[in-house]
Coordinates of C-alpha atoms in Angstrom, one line a residue:
X211 CA -81.9 -80.7 11.6
X212 CA -78.8 -81.0 13.7
X213 CA -76.8 -82.0 10.7
X214 CA -79.2 -84.2 8.7
X215 CA -79.0 -83.6 4.9
X216 CA -77.2 -80.3 5.6
X217 CA -75.4 -80.0 2.3
X218 CA -76.5 -80.8 -1.3
X219 CA -73.9 -83.5 -2.1
X220 CA -74.0 -85.4 1.2
X221 CA -77.8 -85.4 1.1
X222 CA -77.5 -87.9 -1.7
X223 CA -75.1 -90.1 0.2
X224 CA -76.9 -91.0 3.5
X225 CA -74.6 -93.8 4.7
X226 CA -71.8 -91.2 4.9
X227 CA -73.9 -88.4 6.2
X228 CA -73.0 -87.6 9.9
X229 CA -76.2 -86.4 11.6
X230 CA -75.3 -85.9 15.3
X231 CA -72.2 -86.0 17.5
X232 CA -72.3 -86.4 21.3
X233 CA -69.4 -86.2 23.8
X234 CA -70.0 -86.3 27.6
X235 CA -68.5 -87.6 30.8
X236 CA -70.4 -90.9 31.3
X237 CA -72.9 -90.4 34.1
X238 CA -72.7 -94.0 35.3
X239 CA -68.9 -94.4 34.7
X240 CA -67.5 -91.0 35.5
X241 CA -63.9 -92.0 34.9
X242 CA -64.8 -92.4 31.2
X243 CA -66.0 -90.2 28.3
X244 CA -68.7 -91.4 25.8
X245 CA -68.5 -90.3 22.2
X246 CA -71.4 -91.1 19.8
X247 CA -71.4 -90.4 16.1
X248 CA -74.7 -90.9 14.3
X249 CA -75.1 -91.5 10.6
X250 CA -77.9 -92.2 8.1
X251 CA -80.5 -89.5 8.6
X252 CA -84.3 -89.9 9.0
X253 CA -84.5 -93.7 9.1
X254 CA -88.0 -94.9 8.7
X255 CA -88.4 -98.0 10.9
X256 CA -90.4 -100.0 8.3
X257 CA -87.7 -99.9 5.6
X258 CA -87.7 -103.5 4.4
X259 CA -86.8 -105.6 2.7
X260 CA -83.4 -103.8 2.5
X261 CA -83.0 -102.3 6.0
X262 CA -80.5 -99.6 6.8
X263 CA -76.8 -100.4 7.3
X264 CA -73.4 -98.8 7.4
X265 CA -71.4 -98.5 4.2
X266 CA -68.7 -101.1 3.6
X267 CA -66.9 -98.5 1.4
X268 CA -66.9 -95.7 3.9
X269 CA -64.2 -94.9 6.4
X270 CA -65.9 -93.7 9.6
X271 CA -63.7 -91.8 12.1
X272 CA -64.0 -90.1 15.5
X273 CA -61.2 -87.6 16.1
X274 CA -60.0 -86.1 19.4
X275 CA -58.0 -82.9 19.5
X276 CA -56.2 -82.5 22.8
X277 CA -53.7 -79.7 22.1
X278 CA -56.0 -77.0 20.7
X279 CA -54.7 -76.9 17.1
X280 CA -58.0 -78.1 15.5
X281 CA -56.6 -81.4 14.2
X282 CA -57.2 -84.8 15.5
X283 CA -54.4 -86.1 17.8
X284 CA -56.2 -89.4 18.4
X285 CA -58.5 -91.0 15.9
X286 CA -60.6 -94.1 16.1
X287 CA -61.4 -95.7 12.7
X288 CA -64.4 -97.9 12.1
X289 CA -64.7 -100.1 9.0
X290 CA -67.7 -102.3 8.2
X291 CA -68.1 -105.6 6.3
X292 CA -71.5 -107.0 5.2
X293 CA -72.1 -110.7 5.0
X294 CA -75.0 -112.5 3.3
X295 CA -75.8 -115.9 4.8
X296 CA -78.2 -117.8 2.7
X297 CA -80.5 -120.0 4.8
X298 CA -80.4 -123.7 4.0
X299 CA -82.8 -124.7 1.3
X300 CA -83.7 -121.1 0.4
X301 CA -81.5 -120.3 -2.6
X302 CA -83.8 -117.6 -3.9
X303 CA -84.5 -115.8 -0.6
X304 CA -85.1 -112.1 -0.7
X305 CA -85.7 -111.4 3.0
X306 CA -83.6 -109.8 5.7
X307 CA -84.5 -112.7 8.0
X308 CA -86.4 -115.9 7.5
X309 CA -87.5 -116.4 11.2
X310 CA -86.9 -115.0 14.6
X311 CA -83.5 -113.6 15.4
X312 CA -82.6 -114.6 18.9
X313 CA -78.9 -114.1 18.9
X314 CA -76.2 -112.3 16.9
X315 CA -75.3 -115.7 15.2
X316 CA -78.9 -116.7 14.4
X317 CA -79.1 -118.8 11.2
X318 CA -82.4 -116.9 10.5
X319 CA -80.5 -113.6 10.0
X320 CA -79.6 -113.3 6.3
X321 CA -77.8 -109.9 6.0
X322 CA -75.5 -108.9 8.9
X323 CA -72.6 -106.6 9.5
X324 CA -69.3 -106.8 11.4
X325 CA -66.7 -104.1 12.0
X326 CA -63.2 -103.3 13.1
X327 CA -61.9 -100.6 15.4
X328 CA -58.4 -99.1 14.9
X329 CA -56.7 -96.4 17.0
X330 CA -54.4 -94.0 15.1
X331 CA -52.1 -91.6 17.0
X332 CA -50.9 -88.2 15.8
X333 CA -47.5 -89.7 15.1
X334 CA -49.1 -92.2 12.7
X335 CA -48.9 -95.3 15.0
X336 CA -51.7 -97.7 14.2
X337 CA -53.2 -100.0 16.8
X338 CA -56.0 -102.4 15.7
X339 CA -58.1 -102.7 18.8
X340 CA -60.6 -105.3 17.5
X341 CA -61.9 -107.0 14.4
X342 CA -65.1 -108.9 13.5
X343 CA -67.3 -107.2 16.0
X344 CA -71.0 -107.9 15.5
X345 CA -73.6 -105.2 14.9
X346 CA -77.1 -105.9 16.0
X347 CA -79.8 -106.3 13.3
X348 CA -82.3 -103.5 12.6
X349 CA -85.4 -103.6 14.7
X350 CA -87.7 -105.4 12.1
X351 CA -90.5 -106.2 14.5
X352 CA -91.5 -108.3 17.5
X353 CA -91.9 -111.5 15.5
X354 CA -88.6 -111.2 13.8
X355 CA -86.8 -110.0 16.9
X356 CA -88.6 -111.0 20.1
X357 CA -86.1 -109.3 22.4
X358 CA -84.3 -106.5 20.8
X359 CA -82.8 -105.1 24.0
X360 CA -81.0 -108.4 24.6
X361 CA -79.5 -108.4 21.1
X362 CA -78.4 -104.8 21.5
X363 CA -76.8 -105.6 24.8
X364 CA -74.9 -108.5 23.3
X365 CA -73.6 -106.0 20.6
X366 CA -71.9 -103.9 23.3
X367 CA -68.3 -105.1 23.1
X368 CA -65.5 -104.6 25.7
X369 CA -62.1 -104.2 24.1
X370 CA -60.0 -104.1 27.2
X371 CA -58.3 -101.2 28.9
X372 CA -61.7 -99.7 29.8
X373 CA -62.9 -99.3 26.2
X374 CA -66.4 -100.3 25.1
X375 CA -67.9 -99.9 21.7
X376 CA -71.3 -100.3 20.0
X377 CA -72.3 -99.9 16.3
X378 CA -75.8 -100.3 15.1
X379 CA -79.3 -99.0 14.9
X380 CA -80.6 -96.8 17.7
X381 CA -83.5 -94.4 18.5
X382 CA -83.1 -90.9 17.1
X383 CA -82.2 -88.7 20.1
X384 CA -82.4 -85.3 18.4
X385 CA -85.8 -83.6 18.5
X386 CA -87.0 -80.7 16.5
X387 CA -90.2 -79.4 14.8
X388 CA -88.6 -80.0 11.4
X389 CA -91.6 -79.1 9.1
X390 CA -92.1 -75.8 10.9
X391 CA -88.4 -74.8 11.0
X392 CA -88.0 -75.0 7.3
X393 CA -91.4 -73.3 6.6
X394 CA -89.8 -69.9 6.9
X395 CA -88.8 -70.5 10.6
X396 CA -92.5 -70.8 11.6
X397 CA -92.0 -71.6 15.3
X398 CA -95.5 -72.8 16.3
X399 CA -95.5 -71.8 20.0
X400 CA -95.3 -68.1 19.0
X401 CA -96.2 -68.1 15.3
X402 CA -98.8 -65.4 15.9
X403 CA -95.8 -63.0 15.8
X404 CA -94.7 -64.3 12.4
X405 CA -94.7 -62.2 9.2
X406 CA -97.4 -64.6 7.9
X407 CA -99.2 -65.1 11.3
X408 CA -101.5 -67.8 12.5
X409 CA -102.7 -69.0 15.9
X410 CA -100.0 -70.3 18.2
X411 CA -99.9 -74.1 18.4
X412 CA -98.0 -76.8 20.3
X413 CA -94.8 -77.9 18.7
X414 CA -94.5 -81.1 16.7
X415 CA -91.7 -83.6 17.5
X416 CA -91.0 -84.6 13.9
X417 CA -88.2 -87.2 14.7
X418 CA -89.7 -89.1 17.6
X419 CA -90.5 -92.2 15.5
X420 CA -87.3 -92.3 13.5
X421 CA -84.1 -94.2 13.9
X422 CA -80.4 -93.6 13.2
X423 CA -77.2 -95.7 13.0
X424 CA -74.8 -95.0 15.9
X425 CA -71.1 -95.5 16.4
X426 CA -70.5 -95.3 20.1
X427 CA -67.2 -95.6 22.0
X428 CA -66.6 -95.2 25.7
X429 CA -63.0 -94.4 26.7
X430 CA -61.1 -93.7 29.9
X431 CA -60.7 -89.9 30.3
X432 CA -56.9 -90.3 30.9
X433 CA -56.6 -91.9 27.5
X434 CA -57.9 -88.8 25.8
X435 CA -56.2 -85.9 27.7
X436 CA -52.8 -84.6 26.7
X437 CA -50.2 -86.2 28.9
X438 CA -52.8 -88.5 30.4
X439 CA -54.7 -85.6 32.1
X440 CA -58.2 -86.9 32.9
X441 CA -59.4 -83.4 33.6
X442 CA -58.2 -81.8 30.3
X443 CA -60.3 -80.0 27.7
X444 CA -60.7 -81.9 24.5
X445 CA -62.3 -81.1 21.1
X446 CA -64.1 -83.8 19.2
X447 CA -65.4 -84.2 15.6
X448 CA -66.5 -87.1 13.4
X449 CA -65.8 -87.6 9.7
X450 CA -66.7 -90.0 6.9
X451 CA -64.5 -90.6 3.9
X452 CA -64.7 -92.4 0.5
X453 CA -62.0 -93.5 -1.9
X454 CA -61.2 -90.9 -4.6
X455 CA -62.0 -93.2 -7.5
X456 CA -65.1 -95.3 -8.2
X457 CA -65.4 -97.6 -11.2
X458 CA -68.8 -99.2 -11.9
X459 CA -68.6 -102.7 -13.4
X460 CA -71.4 -104.7 -15.0
X461 CA -74.4 -105.1 -12.7
X462 CA -74.0 -103.8 -9.2
X463 CA -70.3 -104.5 -8.9
X464 CA -68.1 -101.5 -8.1
X465 CA -64.4 -101.0 -7.5
X466 CA -62.8 -98.2 -5.5
X467 CA -59.2 -97.0 -5.4
X468 CA -57.0 -94.1 -4.4
X469 CA -56.7 -92.2 -1.2
X470 CA -59.5 -91.5 1.2
X471 CA -61.4 -88.2 0.7
X472 CA -63.5 -86.7 3.4
X473 CA -67.1 -86.2 2.3
X474 CA -68.7 -85.4 5.7
X475 CA -67.8 -84.1 9.1
X476 CA -69.5 -82.8 12.2
X477 CA -68.5 -81.1 15.4
X478 CA -71.1 -78.7 16.8
X479 CA -74.7 -79.3 15.9
X480 CA -76.2 -77.1 13.2
X481 CA -72.9 -75.4 12.3
X482 CA -72.9 -76.3 8.5
X483 CA -76.7 -76.3 8.6
X484 CA -77.1 -72.7 9.7
X485 CA -73.8 -70.8 9.7
X486 CA -72.3 -71.8 6.3
X487 CA -73.9 -70.4 3.1
X488 CA -75.4 -72.8 0.5
X489 CA -72.5 -72.4 -2.0
X490 CA -69.9 -73.6 0.4
X491 CA -71.6 -76.4 2.3
X492 CA -70.1 -79.2 0.3
X493 CA -66.7 -77.5 0.5
X494 CA -67.0 -77.2 4.3
X495 CA -67.6 -80.9 4.5
X496 CA -64.2 -81.5 2.8
X497 CA -62.2 -79.3 5.1
X498 CA -60.5 -80.1 8.4
X499 CA -61.6 -78.1 11.5
X500 CA -58.2 -76.4 11.7
X501 CA -59.2 -74.5 8.5
X502 CA -62.5 -73.1 9.9
X503 CA -61.3 -69.5 10.2
X504 CA -62.4 -69.2 6.5
X505 CA -66.0 -69.7 7.7
X506 CA -65.8 -67.3 10.7
X507 CA -67.8 -64.6 8.8
X508 CA -70.9 -66.7 9.0
X509 CA -70.5 -67.1 12.7
X510 CA -69.7 -63.4 13.4
X511 CA -72.7 -62.2 11.3
X512 CA -75.2 -65.1 11.0
X513 CA -77.8 -64.8 8.3
X514 CA -80.5 -66.1 10.7
X515 CA -79.8 -63.0 13.0
X516 CA -80.8 -60.8 10.1
X517 CA -83.9 -62.9 9.2
X518 CA -85.5 -63.2 12.6
X519 CA -86.5 -59.5 12.8
X520 CA -87.9 -59.7 9.3
X521 CA -89.8 -62.9 9.9
X522 CA -91.1 -61.9 13.4
X523 CA -92.4 -58.3 13.2
X524 CA -95.1 -58.9 15.8
X525 CA -95.0 -56.9 19.0
X526 CA -93.7 -58.1 22.4
X527 CA -94.0 -55.6 25.2
X528 CA -94.8 -52.9 22.7
X529 CA -91.8 -53.5 20.5
X530 CA -91.1 -55.6 17.4
X531 CA -90.2 -59.1 18.6
X532 CA -86.5 -58.8 17.8
X533 CA -86.0 -55.0 17.9
X534 CA -82.7 -55.0 19.8
X535 CA -81.3 -57.8 17.7
X536 CA -82.1 -55.8 14.5
X537 CA -79.9 -53.0 15.7
X538 CA -76.9 -55.1 16.7
X539 CA -74.2 -54.9 14.1
X540 CA -71.1 -56.0 16.1
X541 CA -69.3 -59.2 15.4
X542 CA -70.9 -62.0 17.4
X543 CA -68.1 -62.8 19.8
X544 CA -70.5 -65.0 21.8
X545 CA -71.1 -67.3 18.9
X546 CA -67.4 -67.4 18.0
X547 CA -66.7 -68.6 21.5
X548 CA -69.5 -71.2 21.5
X549 CA -68.6 -72.7 18.1
X550 CA -65.0 -71.9 17.2
X551 CA -62.8 -71.4 20.3
X552 CA -64.6 -72.6 23.4
X553 CA -65.9 -70.6 26.3
X554 CA -63.8 -68.6 28.7
X555 CA -64.7 -68.2 32.4
X556 CA -68.2 -66.5 32.3
X557 CA -69.5 -67.2 35.8
X558 CA -68.3 -68.7 39.0
X559 CA -69.5 -72.2 38.3
X560 CA -69.2 -72.5 34.5
X561 CA -66.4 -74.8 33.2
X562 CA -63.9 -73.3 30.8
X563 CA -63.9 -75.0 27.4
X564 CA -61.5 -72.5 25.7
X565 CA -58.9 -74.4 23.7
X566 CA -56.9 -71.4 22.3
X567 CA -56.9 -69.0 19.4
X568 CA -57.3 -71.6 16.6
X569 CA -60.8 -71.3 15.3
X570 CA -62.2 -74.8 14.7
X571 CA -65.7 -76.3 14.7
X572 CA -65.2 -78.8 17.5
X573 CA -67.5 -80.2 20.2
X574 CA -65.4 -79.1 23.2
X575 CA -65.7 -81.0 26.5
X576 CA -64.1 -80.1 29.9
X577 CA -63.6 -83.7 31.1
X578 CA -63.0 -82.5 34.7
X579 CA -66.5 -81.2 35.1
X580 CA -68.8 -83.8 36.7
X581 CA -72.1 -84.9 35.3
X582 CA -75.2 -83.1 36.7
X583 CA -77.2 -84.8 39.4
X584 CA -80.4 -83.1 38.0
X585 CA -79.8 -82.5 34.3
X586 CA -81.5 -79.6 32.4
X587 CA -81.8 -80.2 28.7
X588 CA -81.1 -76.5 28.0
X589 CA -77.5 -77.0 29.2
X590 CA -75.8 -73.6 29.9
X591 CA -79.0 -71.7 29.3
X592 CA -80.7 -73.8 31.9
X593 CA -77.9 -73.4 34.4
X594 CA -76.6 -76.9 33.8
X595 CA -72.9 -76.5 32.9
X596 CA -72.5 -80.2 32.3
X597 CA -74.6 -79.8 29.1
X598 CA -74.1 -78.2 25.7
X599 CA -71.9 -76.4 24.8
X600 CA -69.7 -78.2 27.4
X601 CA -69.8 -81.3 25.2
X602 CA -73.3 -82.5 24.3
X603 CA -75.5 -85.1 26.0
X604 CA -78.0 -87.2 24.1
X605 CA -81.0 -85.3 25.6
X606 CA -79.7 -81.8 25.2
X607 CA -82.1 -79.5 23.3
X608 CA -79.4 -78.1 21.0
X609 CA -81.9 -76.6 18.6
X610 CA -83.5 -74.4 21.3
X611 CA -80.1 -73.6 22.8
X612 CA -78.6 -72.5 19.5
X613 CA -81.7 -70.6 18.3
X614 CA -81.8 -68.7 21.6
X615 CA -78.2 -67.9 21.2
X616 CA -78.5 -66.6 17.6
X617 CA -81.6 -64.6 18.7
X618 CA -79.3 -62.8 21.1
X619 CA -79.7 -64.6 24.5
X620 CA -75.9 -65.1 24.8
X621 CA -74.7 -61.6 23.6
X622 CA -74.9 -60.1 27.2
X623 CA -72.3 -62.7 28.2
X624 CA -69.6 -60.8 26.2
X625 CA -71.4 -57.4 25.7
X626 CA -73.2 -56.2 28.9
X627 CA -74.5 -53.2 27.0
X628 CA -76.9 -55.4 25.0
X629 CA -80.3 -56.4 26.3
X630 CA -81.7 -59.5 24.8
X631 CA -85.2 -59.2 23.4
X632 CA -88.0 -60.9 25.4
X633 CA -88.8 -62.9 22.2
X634 CA -85.4 -64.8 22.6
X635 CA -86.8 -66.4 25.8
X636 CA -89.9 -67.6 23.9
X637 CA -87.8 -70.2 22.2
X638 CA -88.7 -73.0 24.6
X639 CA -87.6 -76.5 24.4
X640 CA -89.6 -78.6 22.0
X641 CA -90.9 -81.2 24.3
X642 CA -92.0 -78.7 26.9
X643 CA -93.9 -76.9 24.2
X644 CA -95.8 -80.1 23.6
X645 CA -96.9 -80.0 27.2
X646 CA -94.7 -82.9 28.3
X647 CA -92.0 -82.9 31.0
X648 CA -88.3 -82.8 30.2
X649 CA -87.4 -85.3 27.5
X650 CA -84.6 -86.7 29.6
X651 CA -85.9 -89.7 31.5
X652 CA -83.6 -92.8 31.8
X653 CA -86.6 -95.0 31.9
X654 CA -88.2 -93.6 28.8
X655 CA -88.0 -95.2 25.3
X656 CA -86.0 -92.4 23.7
X657 CA -83.0 -92.6 26.0
X658 CA -81.5 -95.2 28.4
X659 CA -79.3 -94.7 31.5
X660 CA -76.3 -96.8 30.3
X661 CA -74.1 -97.2 27.3
X662 CA -74.8 -96.4 24.5
X663 CA -77.5 -94.1 26.1
X664 CA -79.7 -93.7 23.0
X665 CA -82.8 -95.9 23.3
X666 CA -83.8 -99.0 21.4
X667 CA -84.8 -98.3 17.8
X668 CA -88.4 -97.9 16.9
X669 CA -89.8 -101.2 15.6
X670 CA -90.6 -101.5 11.9
X671 CA -93.9 -103.1 12.9
X672 CA -94.9 -100.3 15.2
X673 CA -97.4 -97.8 13.7
X674 CA -95.7 -94.4 13.9
X675 CA -97.8 -91.6 15.4
X676 CA -96.9 -87.9 15.9

């Protein structure tokens, strides 16, 4: 997964588990940047009677680094409060709602959430941008919520100064064949080449009927760039923190105290998932991006690079599938650039995302590069330089992009003496391997063409099918 359940401790704390981070120039409002931080992995839609929600005891933050030092220079904090409104005459009610929810103030909605948004500058200045903003309910079903799109639209709040926010349940945008990937990297479209071979099959979109909780903010580009530069390169990461001390009282009561301690963070997709060893995953979640040079070894010599030639000994064009990759022992300068420093000028049209020598896992975005008129979900590898790793759009196929990169497809960008194995090109995007067209379609259910860009969540009443 992109960053779903990627470390042992955070896997036990889903409300603080950052699953995906997106940052892109808004295609329908190009003077702004949209940043989306997703939490709570693998939400089954039919999760009643206690549906998913943000944690009241979690500090959620989106950080923007605009001077290349790996630390947040502008941070946006989100704090949530849960309210239980007992319906009149139903003192023993156990339900999330007792009738149709037609507005964000419906008396039929029992358990609801509100939140505040606070901007904190690198100098420590604190500016409370808004309080008591309503989240939409979870998508229980058509009888409980006859018009979910209307409620979600009402939960998009304008804060003035060109800032818009949304916090609530959305459709899972990240797609991957989850079961195959963790079954010894059994990639169905070419599993006949696997160490334990079987007939090639179409991929399975394991997340298409799942939901997630999104914190989305749209901001003027000039607000984020150093010195108000709307064309600057920025680095983005999200974090979740909890109070250091927790005291359990009788029953379900709990008391927290002490300073905030970071328990989860995310910049680039799959970084902690794939490039950090199991013994340090929880430690990585506690560290700031500016300290990421200590994890550079896993980027320079990724374990998956060693495993692919072993797991895929089948022949392609008369050679083992990853023959050239198996002989490559140099440090992976291409992966260091993608994940830790940003990309230099590689071709005439590619935007520079290089932020300096500081190695930090940040989602880097060149804000001066316009959105693509015809997006390709393989981003750079598909010739679309407005996509990952120049930021990340909701429809970018980051799993295929990064797997191709680890398999050697990006080594020639920094080492022309290396020839990528043909097998690296077999890692096709998931949805195309299913025989469908590109997953990006603004009219499709999974994504929408306006803020917050992730589609309406799957209804709990709908029968999931894969």
